[in-house]
Amino acid sequence: MRSRSIENLPEESSTRRMVLNIGPSHPATHGALRFLVELDGETIAKADAEIGYLHRAFEKHTEHSTWSQVIPYTDRLNYCSSMANNVGYCRAVETLLGIEIPERAQRIRLIVCELSRIMDHLICIGAAAVDLGALSNFWYLFNAREQIYDFTEKLCGARLTTNYTRIGGLMRDVTPDFLDGIRQVLKKLDKALREAGRLLERNRIFMDRTQGIGIISKEEAINWGFTGPCLRASGVPLDLRRAEPYYHYDEFDFEIPIGTRGDTYDRLMVRFEEIRQSAKIVEQALKKIPDGPVMTDDRRVALPPKQQVYGSIEGLMNHFMLMMDGITVPKGEIYSATEAPNGELGFYIVSDGGHHPYRIRVRPPCFLMASAFGKMIEGGMIADAVAVLGSLNLIVGELDR
Amino acid sequence: MPPDPVILEKLKEKFPTEIVSTNDSGEMPVAVIKKAEGHSILSFMKEEPALRFDFLIDLTAIDRQKLGGTPRFEVVYHLYSVTLKHRLRLKIQLPEEDLRLASAVDLWKSANWMERECAEMFGILFEGHPNPKKLLLFEGFEGYPLRKDYPIDRRQKIPVPEEKL
């Protein structure tokens, strides 16, 4: 870590410490975040993070919504990969209900989760490079992300707030051209990755700005509660897709990239490699998507087919009850975690058997990384703080909830 | 992954009088414990070689006011072992009259912000916390918003700093 000593300087030229605010609205803070840093020259002597500017009371709101009404709120958690949040929440509720969703829905969920991971990492690497002054990577990478956006739009009509999954399955099936389209996107993604990779991987300035900066060791990363790419960059091979597989992740052939030093460079490069691995998973998943429905036929959660609604009293009543009261989830509690792009996204849900969740707690992955940020930048230079922040990928939506 | 029965057995062996109830039928073992030995149980969970819960995944609380039963609050710890790959949910019961609990920041640094959040949302006092300030809400916010008796439509005035020029 670069740091200068001021002890040897003559008395009259020694500097006073200065307090500097970075944020809440600063181009490098990626949302409404504020960092208070105490500077000794250009070296950070002390740092503290202040959050809460985007607190939307997600957890309180869910207690006053029906189970299905929570899904659109989850879009706004990590808005760079909303579909992964949708899947995380719905999977938790389904586990609590004891519902197994159809194979086709599982496979499509896996595909959209991996596409989300690609999208999230693209924006993270691109924005981190912009923070370091390298703009062209952003265009290359965002262009690829834009192509995926076009397909989420075809899938569910929205680009950012997708609201795609339902409890018990999916909002609707994919179209045949969707699948061909993703193959085209993956080709373009590959090109974008090669171009951006060429610009970054051996770039002297990029390496000097990121290597050996913001190091966090294996033990520290675990102690601070890091998950996802940031934990793996420190050398811990923990990935829920392998450790606790869901949606048949164990049947796919992919690798989990691991870093060695746990510095900013590793965190970004792990993400680069994860994009490639995710693309590999999507390619394999596209080869065989099982036929069948995308929604379970469990009438506790799924609307009956229109024929039954108009043709039988039971169907009509079923439809009305689901529309008016919503889903009822049996008494109980569950902690269900998925490997979201940023790390372990956990939903701890308590149900009292009513139409509303009794308590939903979201375990946001970047909350814990943000709490370690102050410690990570202490002793470094002020410019390094920006580099470290970019590599952590703090998404304020899930940080504040 | 099926829950590992060893975890609860070890816990029962070491702290037989502190356990209120255990459950091994869900997605992970659950243990509800009394508050008095809370910190030493957490510490035991982390250090015991057969358990090695080195990762505090999540910390939160539940206000059980509308679920009935006493005591009113439960602080919920979700633990994970990176080396042994098992999980545990540990609940510490807190009666409404005495909402003090020993902080776990000395065991896991990840407890730091989660305890701060839990404290401002439920009013639980974590004794020995290094920095017990508000995290998500503004200074001067009154009440504890995630308690069941806090109405969802209550509005509060944001205090204006007086030193404005």
Coordinates of C-alpha atoms in Angstrom, one line a residue:
Chain A
M1 CA 0.0 0.0 0.0
R2 CA 1.4 3.4 -0.9
S3 CA 1.5 5.8 2.0
R4 CA 3.7 8.6 2.9
S5 CA 5.1 9.3 6.3
I6 CA 5.0 12.9 7.5
E7 CA 7.0 12.4 10.6
N8 CA 10.3 13.3 8.9
L9 CA 9.1 16.6 7.6
P10 CA 10.0 19.8 9.3
E11 CA 7.5 21.1 11.8
E12 CA 6.2 24.1 9.9
S13 CA 5.5 22.2 6.7
S14 CA 3.5 19.4 8.3
T15 CA -0.1 19.3 7.1
R16 CA -3.3 19.5 8.9
R17 CA -5.8 16.7 8.5
M18 CA -8.8 17.5 6.3
V19 CA -12.2 16.0 6.2
L20 CA -13.6 15.4 2.8
N21 CA -17.1 14.3 1.7
I22 CA -17.4 12.0 -1.3
G23 CA -21.0 12.0 -2.2
P24 CA -24.0 11.6 -1.7
S25 CA -24.2 12.7 -5.3
H26 CA -20.8 12.1 -6.8
P27 CA -20.3 10.6 -10.3
A28 CA -18.2 7.8 -8.7
T29 CA -20.5 6.8 -5.9
H30 CA -22.9 4.9 -8.2
G31 CA -26.0 6.1 -6.5
A32 CA -26.8 8.1 -3.4
L33 CA -23.9 7.1 -1.1
R34 CA -21.7 9.3 1.1
F35 CA -18.2 8.6 2.3
L36 CA -16.6 10.7 4.9
V37 CA -12.8 10.5 4.6
E38 CA -10.2 12.1 6.8
L39 CA -7.2 13.0 4.6
D40 CA -3.6 13.3 5.6
G41 CA -2.3 14.9 2.4
E42 CA -3.6 12.6 -0.2
T43 CA -3.6 9.6 2.1
I44 CA -6.8 8.4 3.7
A45 CA -6.3 8.2 7.4
K46 CA -9.9 7.3 8.3
A47 CA -13.0 6.6 6.4
D48 CA -16.6 6.0 7.2
A49 CA -19.5 5.2 4.9
E50 CA -23.0 6.7 5.3
I51 CA -25.9 5.1 3.6
G52 CA -29.7 5.4 3.9
Y53 CA -30.4 8.0 1.2
L54 CA -32.4 5.5 -0.9
H55 CA -34.2 3.7 2.0
R56 CA -37.6 2.7 0.6
A57 CA -38.8 0.7 3.5
F58 CA -39.0 -2.5 1.4
E59 CA -39.4 -4.7 4.4
K60 CA -42.2 -2.7 6.0
H61 CA -44.0 -2.4 2.7
T62 CA -44.0 -6.1 2.1
E63 CA -45.9 -6.7 5.4
H64 CA -48.7 -4.7 3.9
S65 CA -48.8 -6.3 0.5
T66 CA -50.0 -9.6 -0.8
W67 CA -47.4 -12.2 -1.6
S68 CA -47.6 -11.5 -5.3
Q69 CA -47.5 -7.7 -4.9
V70 CA -44.0 -8.1 -3.5
I71 CA -42.5 -9.2 -6.8
P72 CA -42.4 -5.8 -8.4
Y73 CA -40.7 -4.4 -5.3
T74 CA -37.9 -7.0 -5.7
D75 CA -37.1 -5.5 -9.1
R76 CA -35.9 -2.4 -7.4
L77 CA -33.4 -4.2 -5.1
N78 CA -30.6 -4.7 -7.5
Y79 CA -31.9 -2.8 -10.6
C80 CA -28.9 -3.9 -12.7
S81 CA -30.2 -7.5 -12.6
S82 CA -33.8 -7.4 -11.6
M83 CA -34.6 -10.9 -12.9
A84 CA -32.2 -12.5 -10.5
N85 CA -34.1 -10.8 -7.6
N86 CA -37.5 -11.9 -8.9
V87 CA -36.3 -15.5 -9.1
G88 CA -34.8 -15.3 -5.6
Y89 CA -38.0 -14.1 -4.0
C90 CA -40.3 -16.4 -5.8
R91 CA -38.1 -19.4 -5.1
A92 CA -38.2 -18.6 -1.4
V93 CA -42.0 -18.5 -1.4
E94 CA -42.4 -21.6 -3.5
T95 CA -40.1 -23.5 -1.1
L96 CA -42.3 -22.4 1.8
L97 CA -45.4 -23.5 0.0
G98 CA -43.7 -26.8 -1.0
I99 CA -44.3 -26.2 -4.7
E100 CA -42.1 -27.6 -7.4
I101 CA -42.2 -25.5 -10.5
P102 CA -42.3 -27.2 -14.0
E103 CA -39.0 -28.2 -15.6
R104 CA -39.4 -25.7 -18.5
A105 CA -39.9 -22.8 -16.0
Q106 CA -36.8 -23.9 -14.1
R107 CA -34.7 -23.9 -17.2
I108 CA -35.9 -20.5 -18.4
R109 CA -35.3 -19.1 -14.9
L110 CA -31.8 -20.4 -15.0
I111 CA -31.2 -18.7 -18.4
V112 CA -32.6 -15.4 -17.2
C113 CA -30.5 -15.6 -14.0
E114 CA -27.4 -16.1 -16.0
L115 CA -28.3 -13.3 -18.4
S116 CA -28.8 -11.1 -15.3
R117 CA -25.4 -12.1 -14.1
I118 CA -23.9 -11.1 -17.4
M119 CA -25.7 -7.8 -17.4
D120 CA -24.7 -7.0 -13.9
H121 CA -21.0 -7.7 -14.4
L122 CA -21.0 -5.8 -17.7
I123 CA -22.2 -2.7 -16.0
C124 CA -19.9 -3.2 -13.0
I125 CA -16.7 -3.6 -15.1
G126 CA -17.7 -0.8 -17.4
A127 CA -18.5 1.7 -14.7
A128 CA -15.4 0.7 -12.7
A129 CA -13.3 1.4 -15.7
V130 CA -15.1 4.8 -16.3
D131 CA -14.2 5.7 -12.7
L132 CA -10.6 5.1 -13.5
G133 CA -10.9 7.3 -16.6
A134 CA -11.3 4.6 -19.3
L135 CA -14.5 5.4 -21.1
S136 CA -14.3 3.3 -24.3
N137 CA -14.7 0.0 -22.4
F138 CA -18.0 1.2 -21.1
W139 CA -19.3 1.7 -24.7
Y140 CA -18.2 -1.8 -25.8
L141 CA -19.6 -3.5 -22.7
F142 CA -22.8 -1.4 -22.5
N143 CA -23.5 -2.2 -26.1
A144 CA -23.6 -5.9 -25.3
R145 CA -25.8 -5.2 -22.3
E146 CA -28.2 -3.2 -24.5
Q147 CA -28.6 -6.3 -26.7
I148 CA -29.7 -8.3 -23.7
Y149 CA -32.1 -5.5 -22.7
D150 CA -33.8 -5.9 -26.0
F151 CA -34.5 -9.5 -25.2
T152 CA -35.8 -8.8 -21.7
E153 CA -38.1 -6.4 -23.4
K154 CA -39.3 -9.1 -25.8
L155 CA -39.6 -11.5 -22.8
C156 CA -41.7 -9.4 -20.4
G157 CA -42.2 -5.9 -22.0
A158 CA -39.8 -4.1 -19.7
R159 CA -36.1 -3.4 -19.8
L160 CA -35.2 -2.5 -16.3
T161 CA -38.0 -3.4 -13.9
T162 CA -38.8 -6.8 -15.3
N163 CA -41.2 -8.3 -12.8
Y164 CA -40.9 -11.5 -14.8
T165 CA -41.5 -14.4 -12.5
R166 CA -44.6 -15.4 -10.7
I167 CA -45.0 -17.5 -7.6
G168 CA -45.3 -21.0 -9.1
G169 CA -43.7 -20.2 -12.5
L170 CA -43.3 -17.5 -15.0
M171 CA -45.4 -14.6 -16.2
R172 CA -45.3 -16.1 -19.7
D173 CA -43.4 -18.4 -22.0
V174 CA -40.6 -17.4 -24.3
T175 CA -41.1 -17.0 -28.0
P176 CA -39.1 -19.2 -30.4
D177 CA -37.2 -16.3 -31.8
F178 CA -36.1 -15.4 -28.3
L179 CA -33.9 -18.4 -28.1
D180 CA -32.3 -17.7 -31.5
G181 CA -31.9 -14.1 -30.5
I182 CA -30.0 -15.0 -27.3
R183 CA -27.5 -17.1 -29.5
Q184 CA -26.9 -13.9 -31.5
V185 CA -26.5 -11.9 -28.4
L186 CA -23.9 -14.3 -27.0
K187 CA -21.8 -13.9 -30.2
K188 CA -21.9 -10.1 -29.8
L189 CA -21.1 -10.4 -26.2
D190 CA -18.1 -12.5 -27.0
K191 CA -16.8 -9.8 -29.3
A192 CA -17.4 -7.1 -26.8
L193 CA -15.5 -9.0 -24.1
R194 CA -12.6 -9.6 -26.4
E195 CA -12.5 -5.9 -27.3
A196 CA -12.8 -4.6 -23.7
G197 CA -10.4 -7.3 -22.5
R198 CA -7.8 -6.2 -24.9
L199 CA -8.2 -2.6 -23.7
L200 CA -7.9 -3.6 -20.0
E201 CA -6.1 -6.8 -19.3
R202 CA -2.6 -5.6 -20.2
N203 CA -3.2 -1.9 -19.8
R204 CA -0.3 -0.5 -17.7
I205 CA -2.4 2.4 -16.3
F206 CA -5.3 0.1 -15.4
M207 CA -3.0 -2.4 -13.8
D208 CA -1.2 0.2 -11.7
R209 CA -4.4 1.7 -10.6
T210 CA -6.0 -1.7 -9.5
Q211 CA -3.3 -4.2 -8.6
G212 CA -2.4 -4.3 -4.9
I213 CA -5.2 -1.8 -4.2
G214 CA -7.9 -2.5 -1.6
I215 CA -6.6 -5.9 -0.7
I216 CA -8.8 -8.0 1.5
S217 CA -7.6 -11.4 2.7
K218 CA -9.4 -14.7 2.7
E219 CA -10.1 -14.6 6.4
E220 CA -11.1 -10.9 6.5
A221 CA -13.4 -11.4 3.6
I222 CA -15.2 -14.2 5.4
N223 CA -15.3 -12.3 8.6
W224 CA -16.8 -9.2 6.9
G225 CA -19.4 -11.4 5.3
F226 CA -18.4 -11.0 1.7
T227 CA -20.1 -13.2 -0.9
G228 CA -20.1 -13.5 -4.6
P229 CA -17.4 -12.4 -6.9
C230 CA -15.7 -10.2 -4.2
L231 CA -15.3 -13.3 -1.9
R232 CA -14.1 -15.4 -4.7
A233 CA -11.5 -12.8 -5.7
S234 CA -10.0 -13.3 -2.3
G235 CA -9.6 -17.0 -3.0
V236 CA -12.6 -18.6 -1.4
P237 CA -14.3 -21.0 -3.8
L238 CA -17.8 -20.5 -2.5
D239 CA -20.6 -20.4 -5.0
L240 CA -24.1 -21.4 -4.1
R241 CA -24.6 -22.7 -7.7
R242 CA -22.1 -25.4 -6.7
A243 CA -22.4 -25.6 -2.9
E244 CA -26.2 -25.8 -2.8
P245 CA -27.4 -26.3 -6.4
Y246 CA -30.8 -25.3 -7.5
Y247 CA -32.5 -25.4 -10.9
H248 CA -30.2 -28.2 -12.0
Y249 CA -27.0 -26.1 -11.9
D250 CA -25.1 -29.3 -11.0
E251 CA -25.8 -30.7 -14.4
F252 CA -23.9 -27.9 -16.2
D253 CA -20.3 -27.7 -17.0
F254 CA -18.8 -24.4 -15.8
E255 CA -15.9 -23.2 -13.7
I256 CA -15.8 -20.9 -10.7
P257 CA -13.1 -18.3 -11.2
I258 CA -11.0 -17.7 -8.2
G259 CA -8.7 -14.8 -7.5
T260 CA -5.4 -15.0 -5.6
R261 CA -4.7 -11.6 -4.0
G262 CA -8.2 -10.2 -3.3
D263 CA -7.3 -6.8 -4.8
T264 CA -9.3 -4.5 -7.1
Y265 CA -7.8 -6.1 -10.2
D266 CA -8.8 -9.6 -9.1
R267 CA -12.4 -8.5 -8.3
L268 CA -12.8 -7.1 -11.8
M269 CA -11.1 -10.0 -13.6
V270 CA -13.1 -12.6 -11.7
R271 CA -16.2 -10.8 -13.0
F272 CA -14.8 -10.9 -16.6
E273 CA -14.3 -14.6 -16.3
E274 CA -17.7 -15.1 -14.7
I275 CA -19.3 -13.5 -17.7
R276 CA -17.7 -16.1 -20.0
Q277 CA -18.7 -18.9 -17.7
S278 CA -22.3 -17.6 -17.6
A279 CA -22.4 -17.4 -21.4
K280 CA -21.2 -21.0 -21.4
I281 CA -24.1 -22.0 -19.1
V282 CA -26.6 -20.2 -21.2
E283 CA -25.3 -21.9 -24.4
Q284 CA -25.7 -25.3 -22.7
A285 CA -29.1 -24.5 -21.3
L286 CA -30.4 -23.3 -24.7
K287 CA -29.6 -26.7 -26.2
K288 CA -32.4 -28.4 -24.4
I289 CA -35.4 -26.5 -23.0
P290 CA -37.9 -29.1 -22.0
D291 CA -41.4 -28.7 -23.4
G292 CA -44.4 -28.2 -21.2
P293 CA -46.1 -25.5 -19.2
V294 CA -44.2 -22.6 -17.5
M295 CA -46.7 -22.3 -14.6
T296 CA -47.5 -24.9 -12.0
D297 CA -51.1 -26.3 -12.0
D298 CA -51.3 -25.9 -8.2
R299 CA -54.5 -24.0 -7.8
R300 CA -53.4 -22.4 -4.5
V301 CA -51.1 -20.1 -6.5
A302 CA -51.9 -20.4 -10.2
L303 CA -54.9 -18.9 -12.0
P304 CA -57.1 -21.6 -13.6
P305 CA -57.3 -21.6 -17.5
K306 CA -59.9 -19.3 -18.9
Q307 CA -62.0 -22.2 -20.1
Q308 CA -62.5 -23.3 -16.5
V309 CA -63.1 -19.8 -15.3
Y310 CA -65.9 -19.2 -17.8
G311 CA -67.1 -22.9 -17.8
S312 CA -67.3 -24.0 -14.2
I313 CA -68.2 -22.5 -10.9
E314 CA -65.1 -23.9 -9.2
G315 CA -62.9 -22.3 -11.7
L316 CA -64.6 -19.0 -11.3
M317 CA -64.4 -19.1 -7.6
N318 CA -60.8 -20.1 -7.7
H319 CA -60.0 -17.2 -10.0
F320 CA -61.9 -14.7 -7.8
M321 CA -60.3 -15.8 -4.6
L322 CA -56.8 -15.6 -6.1
M323 CA -57.6 -12.1 -7.5
M324 CA -59.2 -10.7 -4.4
D325 CA -57.4 -12.3 -1.5
G326 CA -54.2 -13.4 -3.2
I327 CA -52.1 -16.4 -2.3
T328 CA -52.2 -18.0 1.2
V329 CA -48.9 -19.3 2.4
P330 CA -49.0 -21.8 5.3
K331 CA -47.5 -20.9 8.7
G332 CA -43.8 -21.3 8.8
E333 CA -40.5 -19.7 8.1
I334 CA -37.7 -20.2 5.5
Y335 CA -34.4 -18.8 4.6
S336 CA -33.8 -19.3 0.9
A337 CA -30.6 -18.1 -0.8
T338 CA -29.7 -17.9 -4.4
E339 CA -26.4 -16.9 -6.0
A340 CA -27.3 -13.4 -7.3
P341 CA -24.7 -11.6 -9.5
N342 CA -23.4 -9.7 -6.4
G343 CA -23.4 -12.6 -4.0
E344 CA -25.7 -14.5 -1.8
L345 CA -29.2 -13.0 -2.0
G346 CA -31.2 -14.4 0.9
F347 CA -34.8 -14.1 1.7
Y348 CA -35.8 -14.9 5.2
I349 CA -39.6 -15.2 5.2
V350 CA -41.9 -15.6 8.2
S351 CA -45.5 -16.5 7.4
D352 CA -48.4 -16.5 9.8
G353 CA -50.7 -18.3 7.4
G354 CA -52.4 -15.2 6.1
H355 CA -52.6 -13.3 2.8
H356 CA -49.7 -11.0 3.7
P357 CA -46.1 -11.9 4.6
Y358 CA -45.6 -11.6 8.3
R359 CA -42.0 -10.6 7.9
I360 CA -39.6 -10.6 5.0
R361 CA -36.0 -9.9 5.5
V362 CA -33.7 -9.5 2.6
R363 CA -30.1 -10.3 3.0
P364 CA -28.5 -8.0 0.5
P365 CA -25.0 -9.0 -0.7
C366 CA -23.5 -5.6 -1.1
F367 CA -24.6 -4.3 2.3
L368 CA -21.8 -6.2 4.0
M369 CA -19.3 -5.2 1.4
A370 CA -20.2 -1.6 1.9
S371 CA -19.6 -2.0 5.7
A372 CA -16.0 -3.1 5.0
F373 CA -15.3 -0.4 2.5
G374 CA -14.1 2.1 5.0
K375 CA -11.5 -0.3 6.4
M376 CA -10.4 -1.3 2.9
I377 CA -9.5 2.2 1.8
E378 CA -7.8 3.3 5.0
G379 CA -4.1 3.9 4.4
G380 CA -4.5 4.2 0.6
M381 CA -4.7 7.2 -1.6
I382 CA -7.9 9.2 -2.2
A383 CA -7.9 8.1 -5.9
D384 CA -7.8 4.5 -4.9
A385 CA -11.0 4.8 -3.0
V386 CA -12.8 5.3 -6.2
A387 CA -11.1 2.3 -7.8
V388 CA -12.0 0.1 -4.9
L389 CA -15.6 1.3 -4.8
G390 CA -16.1 0.5 -8.5
S391 CA -14.9 -3.1 -8.0
L392 CA -17.3 -3.8 -5.1
N393 CA -20.3 -3.0 -7.2
L394 CA -22.4 -1.4 -4.6
I395 CA -26.0 -1.2 -5.8
V396 CA -27.8 1.3 -3.6
G397 CA -31.2 -0.2 -4.2
E398 CA -30.3 -3.4 -2.4
L399 CA -27.9 -1.6 0.0
D400 CA -30.7 0.6 1.5
R401 CA -33.7 -1.4 0.5
Chain B
M1 CA -28.9 -30.5 1.5
P2 CA -30.4 -32.4 4.5
P3 CA -29.7 -30.8 7.8
D4 CA -26.8 -32.2 9.8
P5 CA -28.0 -33.6 13.1
V6 CA -24.6 -33.2 14.7
I7 CA -25.1 -29.4 15.1
L8 CA -28.0 -29.5 17.4
E9 CA -26.6 -32.5 19.3
K10 CA -23.4 -30.6 20.1
L11 CA -25.4 -27.6 21.1
K12 CA -27.7 -29.6 23.4
E13 CA -24.6 -31.4 24.9
K14 CA -22.8 -28.1 25.8
F15 CA -25.7 -25.9 26.8
P16 CA -28.5 -28.2 27.9
T17 CA -30.3 -25.7 30.1
E18 CA -30.2 -22.8 27.7
I19 CA -32.2 -24.3 24.8
V20 CA -35.9 -23.4 24.6
S21 CA -36.6 -25.6 21.5
T22 CA -35.0 -27.1 18.5
N23 CA -36.3 -28.1 15.1
D24 CA -34.6 -30.3 12.6
S25 CA -37.3 -30.7 10.0
G26 CA -36.8 -27.5 7.9
E27 CA -34.3 -26.5 5.3
M28 CA -31.7 -26.0 8.1
P29 CA -31.6 -26.8 11.8
V30 CA -33.1 -24.2 14.1
A31 CA -32.4 -23.6 17.7
V32 CA -34.2 -21.2 19.9
I33 CA -32.2 -20.2 23.0
K34 CA -32.5 -18.1 26.0
K35 CA -30.8 -14.8 26.1
A36 CA -28.5 -15.1 29.1
E37 CA -25.8 -17.2 27.5
G38 CA -26.4 -15.9 24.0
H39 CA -22.9 -14.6 23.4
S40 CA -21.1 -17.6 24.7
I41 CA -23.3 -19.9 22.5
L42 CA -22.4 -17.8 19.5
S43 CA -18.8 -17.9 20.4
F44 CA -19.0 -21.7 20.9
M45 CA -20.6 -22.1 17.5
K46 CA -17.7 -20.2 15.9
E47 CA -14.9 -22.0 17.8
E48 CA -16.0 -25.6 18.1
P49 CA -14.1 -27.6 15.6
A50 CA -17.0 -29.8 14.7
L51 CA -19.2 -26.8 13.9
R52 CA -16.9 -24.0 12.7
F53 CA -19.5 -21.4 11.9
D54 CA -17.1 -18.9 10.6
F55 CA -19.6 -16.9 8.5
L56 CA -22.4 -14.8 9.9
I57 CA -24.7 -14.7 6.9
D58 CA -27.5 -12.7 8.3
L59 CA -28.8 -11.1 11.5
T60 CA -32.2 -9.7 11.9
A61 CA -35.1 -9.7 14.4
I62 CA -38.8 -10.5 14.4
D63 CA -41.5 -8.8 16.3
R64 CA -43.8 -11.6 17.3
Q65 CA -46.5 -9.4 18.7
K66 CA -49.2 -10.6 16.2
L67 CA -48.0 -14.2 16.3
G68 CA -48.9 -14.5 19.9
G69 CA -46.8 -16.1 22.6
T70 CA -44.1 -14.6 24.6
P71 CA -41.5 -13.2 24.6
R72 CA -42.1 -10.6 22.0
F73 CA -38.8 -10.3 20.1
E74 CA -36.5 -12.8 18.6
V75 CA -33.1 -11.9 17.2
V76 CA -32.3 -14.3 14.4
Y77 CA -28.8 -15.3 13.4
H78 CA -28.1 -17.3 10.2
L79 CA -24.8 -19.0 10.4
Y80 CA -22.8 -20.7 7.7
S81 CA -19.6 -22.7 7.8
V82 CA -17.4 -22.2 4.7
T83 CA -15.3 -25.2 5.5
L84 CA -18.0 -27.7 6.5
K85 CA -20.7 -26.2 4.3
H86 CA -23.6 -26.4 6.8
R87 CA -26.1 -23.8 8.0
L88 CA -27.9 -23.0 11.3
R89 CA -30.6 -20.7 12.3
L90 CA -30.2 -19.5 15.9
K91 CA -32.8 -17.5 17.6
I92 CA -32.4 -15.6 20.8
Q93 CA -35.5 -14.7 22.7
L94 CA -35.9 -11.2 24.1
P95 CA -38.7 -10.0 26.3
E96 CA -40.1 -6.5 25.7
E97 CA -39.0 -5.2 29.1
D98 CA -35.4 -6.0 28.5
L99 CA -34.1 -5.5 25.0
R100 CA -30.4 -5.7 25.7
L101 CA -28.2 -8.3 24.0
A102 CA -24.5 -8.7 23.8
S103 CA -23.0 -7.6 20.5
A104 CA -21.4 -10.1 18.3
V105 CA -19.1 -7.7 16.5
D106 CA -16.1 -9.2 18.3
L107 CA -16.9 -12.5 16.7
W108 CA -17.9 -11.5 13.2
K109 CA -17.3 -8.0 11.8
S110 CA -20.3 -8.5 9.5
A111 CA -22.4 -8.1 12.6
N112 CA -21.5 -4.5 12.8
W113 CA -23.9 -2.9 10.3
M114 CA -26.6 -5.6 10.7
E115 CA -26.8 -4.9 14.4
R116 CA -27.0 -1.2 13.7
E117 CA -29.9 -1.8 11.3
C118 CA -31.6 -4.2 13.7
A119 CA -31.2 -1.7 16.6
E120 CA -32.8 1.2 14.7
M121 CA -35.6 -0.9 13.2
F122 CA -36.6 -2.8 16.4
G123 CA -35.0 -0.9 19.3
I124 CA -32.8 -3.7 20.4
L125 CA -29.8 -2.5 22.3
F126 CA -26.6 -4.4 21.4
E127 CA -24.3 -3.9 24.3
G128 CA -20.7 -3.4 23.4
H129 CA -21.3 -2.3 19.8
P130 CA -18.4 -0.2 18.7
N131 CA -20.4 2.4 16.8
P132 CA -24.1 2.4 17.9
K133 CA -25.4 5.1 15.5
K134 CA -28.3 5.1 13.1
L135 CA -27.6 3.6 9.7
L136 CA -30.6 3.8 7.4
L137 CA -32.8 6.4 9.1
F138 CA -32.0 10.0 9.9
E139 CA -30.8 11.1 13.3
G140 CA -33.8 12.2 15.3
F141 CA -36.2 9.6 13.8
E142 CA -38.6 8.5 16.5
G143 CA -39.9 5.0 17.0
Y144 CA -38.9 1.7 15.6
P145 CA -40.4 1.3 12.1
L146 CA -40.3 -2.5 11.8
R147 CA -42.2 -3.1 15.0
K148 CA -45.7 -4.3 14.4
D149 CA -47.2 -1.4 16.3
Y150 CA -45.5 1.3 14.1
P151 CA -48.2 2.4 11.6
I152 CA -47.1 2.2 8.0
D153 CA -48.6 5.7 7.2
R154 CA -46.9 7.6 10.0
R155 CA -44.9 10.5 8.7
Q156 CA -42.1 12.4 10.5
K157 CA -40.6 15.7 9.9
I158 CA -37.0 15.7 8.8
P159 CA -35.0 18.0 11.2
V160 CA -33.3 20.9 9.5
P161 CA -29.7 21.6 10.6
E162 CA -29.6 24.9 12.5
E163 CA -26.2 26.1 11.5
K164 CA -27.5 27.0 8.0
L165 CA -26.2 30.4 6.9

